[in-house]
C-alpha positions as a printed NumPy array, in Angstrom:
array([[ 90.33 , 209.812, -55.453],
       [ 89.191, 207.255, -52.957],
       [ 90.891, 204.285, -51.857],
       [ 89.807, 200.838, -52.779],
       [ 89.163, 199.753, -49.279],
       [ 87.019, 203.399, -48.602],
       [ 84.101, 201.395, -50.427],
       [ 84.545, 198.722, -48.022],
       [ 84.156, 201.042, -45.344],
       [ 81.743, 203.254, -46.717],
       [ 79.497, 199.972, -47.004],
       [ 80.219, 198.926, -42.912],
       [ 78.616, 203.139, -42.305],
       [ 75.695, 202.127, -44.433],
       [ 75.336, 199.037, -42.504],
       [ 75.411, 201.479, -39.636],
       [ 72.699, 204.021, -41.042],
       [ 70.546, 201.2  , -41.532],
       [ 70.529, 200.1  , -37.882],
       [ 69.901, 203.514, -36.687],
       [ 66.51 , 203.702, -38.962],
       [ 65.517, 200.168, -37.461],
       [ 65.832, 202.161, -34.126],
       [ 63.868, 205.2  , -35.525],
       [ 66.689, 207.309, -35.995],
       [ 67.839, 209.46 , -38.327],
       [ 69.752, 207.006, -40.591],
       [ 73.141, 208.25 , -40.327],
       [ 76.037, 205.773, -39.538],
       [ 79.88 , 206.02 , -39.424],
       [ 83.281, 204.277, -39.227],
       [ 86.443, 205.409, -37.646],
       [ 89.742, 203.675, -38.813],
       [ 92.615, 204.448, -36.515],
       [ 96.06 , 202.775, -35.992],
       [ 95.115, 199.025, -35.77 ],
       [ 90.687, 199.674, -34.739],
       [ 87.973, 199.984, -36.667],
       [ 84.907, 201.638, -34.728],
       [ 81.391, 201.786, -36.092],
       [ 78.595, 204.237, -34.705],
       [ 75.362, 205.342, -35.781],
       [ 72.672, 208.188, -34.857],
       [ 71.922, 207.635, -30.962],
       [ 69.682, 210.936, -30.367],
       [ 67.029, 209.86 , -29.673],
       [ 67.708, 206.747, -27.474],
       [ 70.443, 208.611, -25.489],
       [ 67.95 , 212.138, -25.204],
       [ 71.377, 213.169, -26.35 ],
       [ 71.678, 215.866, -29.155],
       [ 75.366, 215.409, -29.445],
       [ 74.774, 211.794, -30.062],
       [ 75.762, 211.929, -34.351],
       [ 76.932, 209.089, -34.981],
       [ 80.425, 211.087, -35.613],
       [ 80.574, 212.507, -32.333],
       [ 80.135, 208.661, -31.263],
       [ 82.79 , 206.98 , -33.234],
       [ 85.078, 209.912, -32.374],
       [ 85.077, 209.579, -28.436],
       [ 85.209, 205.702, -28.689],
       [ 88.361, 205.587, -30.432],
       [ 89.909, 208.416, -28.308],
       [ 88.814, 206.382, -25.378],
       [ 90.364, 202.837, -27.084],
       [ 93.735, 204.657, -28.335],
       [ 93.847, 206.468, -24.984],
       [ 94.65 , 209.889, -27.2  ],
       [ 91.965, 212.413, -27.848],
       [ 94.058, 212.807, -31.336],
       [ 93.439, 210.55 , -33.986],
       [ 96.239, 211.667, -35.788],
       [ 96.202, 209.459, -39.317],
       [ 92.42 , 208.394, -38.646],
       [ 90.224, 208.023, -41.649],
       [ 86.401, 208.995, -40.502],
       [ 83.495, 207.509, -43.019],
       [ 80.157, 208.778, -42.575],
       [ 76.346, 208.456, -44.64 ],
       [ 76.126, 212.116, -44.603],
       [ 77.744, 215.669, -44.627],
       [ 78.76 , 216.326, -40.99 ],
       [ 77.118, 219.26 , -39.695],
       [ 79.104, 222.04 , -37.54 ],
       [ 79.669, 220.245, -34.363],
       [ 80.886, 216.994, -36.223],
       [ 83.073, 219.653, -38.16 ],
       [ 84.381, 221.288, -35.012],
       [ 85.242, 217.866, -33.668],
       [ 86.973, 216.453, -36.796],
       [ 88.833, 219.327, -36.411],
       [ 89.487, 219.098, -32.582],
       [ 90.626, 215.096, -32.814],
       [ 92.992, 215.938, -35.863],
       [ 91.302, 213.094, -38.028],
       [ 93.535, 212.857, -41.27 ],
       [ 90.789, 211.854, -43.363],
       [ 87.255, 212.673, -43.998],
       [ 84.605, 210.481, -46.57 ],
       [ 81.556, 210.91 , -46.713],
       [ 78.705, 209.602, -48.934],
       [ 75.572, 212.075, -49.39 ],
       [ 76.034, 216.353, -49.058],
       [ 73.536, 217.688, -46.375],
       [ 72.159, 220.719, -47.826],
       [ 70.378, 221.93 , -44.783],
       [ 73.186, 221.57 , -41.963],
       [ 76.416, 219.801, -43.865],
       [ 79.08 , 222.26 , -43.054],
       [ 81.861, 220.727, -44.996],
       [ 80.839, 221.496, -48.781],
       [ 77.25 , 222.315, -48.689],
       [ 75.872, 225.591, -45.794],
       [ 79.675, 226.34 , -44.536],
       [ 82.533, 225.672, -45.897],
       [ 84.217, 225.067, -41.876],
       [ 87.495, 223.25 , -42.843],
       [ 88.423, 226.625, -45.12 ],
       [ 87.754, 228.81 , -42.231],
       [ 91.45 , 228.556, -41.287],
       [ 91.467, 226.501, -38.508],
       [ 94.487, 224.756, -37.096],
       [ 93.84 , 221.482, -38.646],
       [ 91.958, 220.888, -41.893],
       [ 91.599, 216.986, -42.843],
       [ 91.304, 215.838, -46.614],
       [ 88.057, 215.882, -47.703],
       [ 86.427, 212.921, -50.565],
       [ 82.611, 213.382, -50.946],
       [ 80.341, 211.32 , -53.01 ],
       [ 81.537, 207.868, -52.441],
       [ 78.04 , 205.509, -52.354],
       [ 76.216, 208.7  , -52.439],
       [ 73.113, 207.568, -53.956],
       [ 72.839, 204.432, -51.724],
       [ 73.198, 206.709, -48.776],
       [ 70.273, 209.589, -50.414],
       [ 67.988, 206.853, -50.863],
       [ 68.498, 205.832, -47.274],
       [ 67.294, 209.143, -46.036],
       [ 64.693, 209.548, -48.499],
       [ 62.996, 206.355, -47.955],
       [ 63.312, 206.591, -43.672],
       [ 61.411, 210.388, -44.038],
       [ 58.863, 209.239, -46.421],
       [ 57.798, 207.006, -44.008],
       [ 58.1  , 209.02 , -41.277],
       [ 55.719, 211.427, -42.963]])
């Protein structure tokens, strides 16, 4: 069940998704929450010619770099979409406590959707809440493609 202030959250990554499809990327965005910081991130692909540039991956090495720790031990990680395997991998790798995330990716999302990663029994495996401001977050993506096509 999520928290009261995950919608709060959840709303600041949708803020996030939105200025990554005035940029003409993918709208993704996300939101990190550890210890006292709150760091926001969206898609940077394309601008950085960077394919590791999800707006996880982002969030994730800011905080590490702000907390000085590359574990985010107790960290609650909101994102627009289903991470796909490398934003698994790294959830994984930074020990984030918490994963919630809006819309399932049923091409790459490798939490619930393609792969199941987190059940693969890895050494860490975060709690997962899925579905919080889906819709707002589909309709995001769905709007950015159709006029991309």
């Amino acid at each position: 069940m999520p928290l009261v202030q995950d919608r709060s959250f959840m709303n600041m990554a949708l803020e996030e998704a939105q200025k990554a499809a005035a940029l003409g990327e993918v709208p993704i965005g996300a939101v990190l929450v550890v210890e006292d910081k709150l760091i926001k991130g969206h898609n940077r692909v394309i601008i950085d010619s960077d394919p590791t540039a999800h707006a996880e991956m982002l969030v994730i090495r800011k905080a590490a770099r702000e907390i000085g720790n590359y574990r985010l031990v107790g960290s609650s990680l909101y994102v627009t979409l289903e991470p796909c395997i490398m934003c698994a991998g790294a959830i994984v790798q930074a020990r984030i406590g918490r994963l919630v995330y809006a819309a399932r990716d049923e091409r790459y999302g490798a939490v619930e959707s393609l792969l199941q990663s987190f059940d693969l029994g890895l050494n860490h495996k975060p709690q997962v809440i899925s579905g919080l401001l889906q819709q707002q977050a589909s309709q995001l993506l769905k709007t950015f493609f159709l006029k991309k096509r």
